[in-house]
Structures are given as C-alpha cells and as structure tokens.
PDB file of C-alpha atoms in Angstrom:
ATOM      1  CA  UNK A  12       0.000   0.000   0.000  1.00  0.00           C
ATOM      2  CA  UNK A  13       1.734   3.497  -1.378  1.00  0.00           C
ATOM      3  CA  UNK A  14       1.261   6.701   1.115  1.00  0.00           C
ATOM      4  CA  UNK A  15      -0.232   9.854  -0.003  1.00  0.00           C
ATOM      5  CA  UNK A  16       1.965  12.061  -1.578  1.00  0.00           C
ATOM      6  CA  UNK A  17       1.468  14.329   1.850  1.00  0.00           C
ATOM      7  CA  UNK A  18       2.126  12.089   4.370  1.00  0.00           C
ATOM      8  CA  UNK A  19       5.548  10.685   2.034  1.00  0.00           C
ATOM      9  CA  UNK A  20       6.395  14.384   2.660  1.00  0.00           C
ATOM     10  CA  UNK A  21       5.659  14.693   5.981  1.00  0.00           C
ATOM     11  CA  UNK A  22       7.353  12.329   7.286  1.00  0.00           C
ATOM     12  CA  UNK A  23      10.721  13.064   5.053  1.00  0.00           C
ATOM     13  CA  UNK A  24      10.874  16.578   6.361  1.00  0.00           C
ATOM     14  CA  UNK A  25      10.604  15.137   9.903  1.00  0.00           C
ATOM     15  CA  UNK A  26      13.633  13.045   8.997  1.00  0.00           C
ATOM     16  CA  UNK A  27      15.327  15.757   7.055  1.00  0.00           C
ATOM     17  CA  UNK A  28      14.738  18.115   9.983  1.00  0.00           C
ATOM     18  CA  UNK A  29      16.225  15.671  12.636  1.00  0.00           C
ATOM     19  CA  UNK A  30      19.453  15.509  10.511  1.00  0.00           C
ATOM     20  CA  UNK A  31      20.243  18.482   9.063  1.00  0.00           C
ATOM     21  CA  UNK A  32      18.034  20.519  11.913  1.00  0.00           C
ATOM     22  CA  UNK A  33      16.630  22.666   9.368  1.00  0.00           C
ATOM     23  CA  UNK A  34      13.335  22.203   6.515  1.00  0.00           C
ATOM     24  CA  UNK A  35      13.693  21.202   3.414  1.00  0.00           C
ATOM     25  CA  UNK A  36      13.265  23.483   0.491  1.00  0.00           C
ATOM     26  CA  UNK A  37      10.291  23.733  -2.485  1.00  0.00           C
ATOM     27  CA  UNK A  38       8.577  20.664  -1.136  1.00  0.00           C
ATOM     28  CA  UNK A  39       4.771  19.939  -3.540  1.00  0.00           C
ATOM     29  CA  UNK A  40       2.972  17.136  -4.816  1.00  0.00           C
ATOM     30  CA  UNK A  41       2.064  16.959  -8.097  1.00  0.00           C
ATOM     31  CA  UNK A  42      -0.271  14.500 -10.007  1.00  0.00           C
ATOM     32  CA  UNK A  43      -0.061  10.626 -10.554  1.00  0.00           C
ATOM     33  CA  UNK A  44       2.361   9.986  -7.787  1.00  0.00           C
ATOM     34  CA  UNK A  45       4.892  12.565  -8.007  1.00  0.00           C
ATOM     35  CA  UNK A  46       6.496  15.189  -5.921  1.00  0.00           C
ATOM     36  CA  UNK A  47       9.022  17.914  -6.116  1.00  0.00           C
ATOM     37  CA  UNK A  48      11.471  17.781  -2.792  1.00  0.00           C
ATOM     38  CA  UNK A  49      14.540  20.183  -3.117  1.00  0.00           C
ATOM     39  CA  UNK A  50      14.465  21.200  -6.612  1.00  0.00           C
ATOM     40  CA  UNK A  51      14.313  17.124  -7.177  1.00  0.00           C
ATOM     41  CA  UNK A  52      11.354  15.567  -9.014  1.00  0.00           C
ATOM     42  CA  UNK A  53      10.582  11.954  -7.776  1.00  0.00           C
ATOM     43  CA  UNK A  54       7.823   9.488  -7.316  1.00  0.00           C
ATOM     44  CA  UNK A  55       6.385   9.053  -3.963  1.00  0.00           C
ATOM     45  CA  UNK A  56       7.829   5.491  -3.590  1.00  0.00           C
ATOM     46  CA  UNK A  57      11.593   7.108  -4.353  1.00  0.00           C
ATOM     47  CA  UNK A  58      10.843   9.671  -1.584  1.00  0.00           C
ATOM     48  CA  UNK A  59      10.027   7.339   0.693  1.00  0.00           C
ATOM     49  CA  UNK A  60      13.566   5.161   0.283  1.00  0.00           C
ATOM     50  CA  UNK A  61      14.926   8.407   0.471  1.00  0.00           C
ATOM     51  CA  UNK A  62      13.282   9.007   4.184  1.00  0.00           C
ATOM     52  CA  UNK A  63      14.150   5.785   5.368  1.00  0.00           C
ATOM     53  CA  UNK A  64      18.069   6.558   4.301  1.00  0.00           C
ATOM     54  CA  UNK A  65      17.942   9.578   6.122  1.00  0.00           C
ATOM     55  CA  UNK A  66      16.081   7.628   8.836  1.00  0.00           C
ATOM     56  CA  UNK A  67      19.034   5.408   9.058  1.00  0.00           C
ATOM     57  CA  UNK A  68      22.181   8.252   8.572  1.00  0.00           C
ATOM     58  CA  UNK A  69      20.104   9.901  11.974  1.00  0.00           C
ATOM     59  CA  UNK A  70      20.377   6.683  13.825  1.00  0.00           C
ATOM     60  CA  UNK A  71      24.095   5.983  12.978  1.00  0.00           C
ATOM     61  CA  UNK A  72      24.794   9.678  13.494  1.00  0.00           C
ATOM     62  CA  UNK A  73      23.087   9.744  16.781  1.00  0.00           C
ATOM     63  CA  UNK A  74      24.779   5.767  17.792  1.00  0.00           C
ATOM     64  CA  UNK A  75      28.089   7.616  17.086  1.00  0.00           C
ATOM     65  CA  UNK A  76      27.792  11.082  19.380  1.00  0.00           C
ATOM     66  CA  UNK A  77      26.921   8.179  22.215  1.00  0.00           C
ATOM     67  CA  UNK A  78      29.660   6.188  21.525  1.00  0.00           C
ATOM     68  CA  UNK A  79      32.196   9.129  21.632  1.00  0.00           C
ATOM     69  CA  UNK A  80      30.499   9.985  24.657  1.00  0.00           C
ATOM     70  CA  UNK A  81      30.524   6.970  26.423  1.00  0.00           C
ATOM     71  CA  UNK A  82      34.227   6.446  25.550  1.00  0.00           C
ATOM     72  CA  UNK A  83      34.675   9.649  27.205  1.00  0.00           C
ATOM     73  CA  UNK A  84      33.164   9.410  30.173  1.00  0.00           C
ATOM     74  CA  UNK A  85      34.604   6.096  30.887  1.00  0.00           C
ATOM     75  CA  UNK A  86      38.297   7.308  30.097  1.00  0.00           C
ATOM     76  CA  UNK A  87      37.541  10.383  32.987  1.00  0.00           C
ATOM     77  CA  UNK A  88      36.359   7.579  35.049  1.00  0.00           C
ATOM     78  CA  UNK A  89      39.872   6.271  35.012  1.00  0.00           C
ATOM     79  CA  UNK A  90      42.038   9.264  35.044  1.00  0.00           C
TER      80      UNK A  90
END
C-alpha cells in the first residue's frame, strides 16, 4: 500500500529536519504519484527510500555522538 503524496512528505521533512536541523526546500505534490522535494522531481515510492536513508544516517549519526560519549566518560572515570 503506497502513502499519499502528503504524508511521504511529511514524514521526510521530519527526517530531514532531525538531521540536518533545518526544513527542506520547495517541497509539492504533483499528479499521478509525483512530488518535487529540493528542486528534485521523484515518485512518492523514491521519496520514501529516500526518508528511510535519512532515517538510518540519523540513527548511525546519533549511535556515534553516544559512543564518543561513552568512551569519554569512561576514560575520565579512570584518570
């Protein structure tokens, strides 16, 4: 079952947001399945591959800062 066209977009700008903390530009549907994100022309099923990569880049980005973290914290621990 294919999203609407909105809720494809939707729920790429929330991913978009989270990563690059700001909107993404010229975002529109337009007929038969397509939408315009960023200047880029794409079908709603491309968009949503697209969201889920960014989905994923997020998740490693954000497993990364808490690794660094942690790796900190325990090397104050033992200094």
């Amino acid at each position: 079952m294919d999203m609407t066209a909105e809720k494809a977009m939707s729920h790429y700008a929330e991913a978009y947001q989270k990563l690059y903390n700001r909107r993404p530009k010229d975002m529109r549907a337009l007929d038969n399945g397509w939408v315009i994100v960023n200047g880029a022309r794409m079908r709603v099923t491309e968009l949503e591959m697209l969201t889920t990569q960014l989905q994923v880049e997020y998740k490693r980005d954000t497993e990364q800062r808490r690794s660094i973290v942690n790796r900190l914290m325990n090397w104050l621990k033992q200094h």
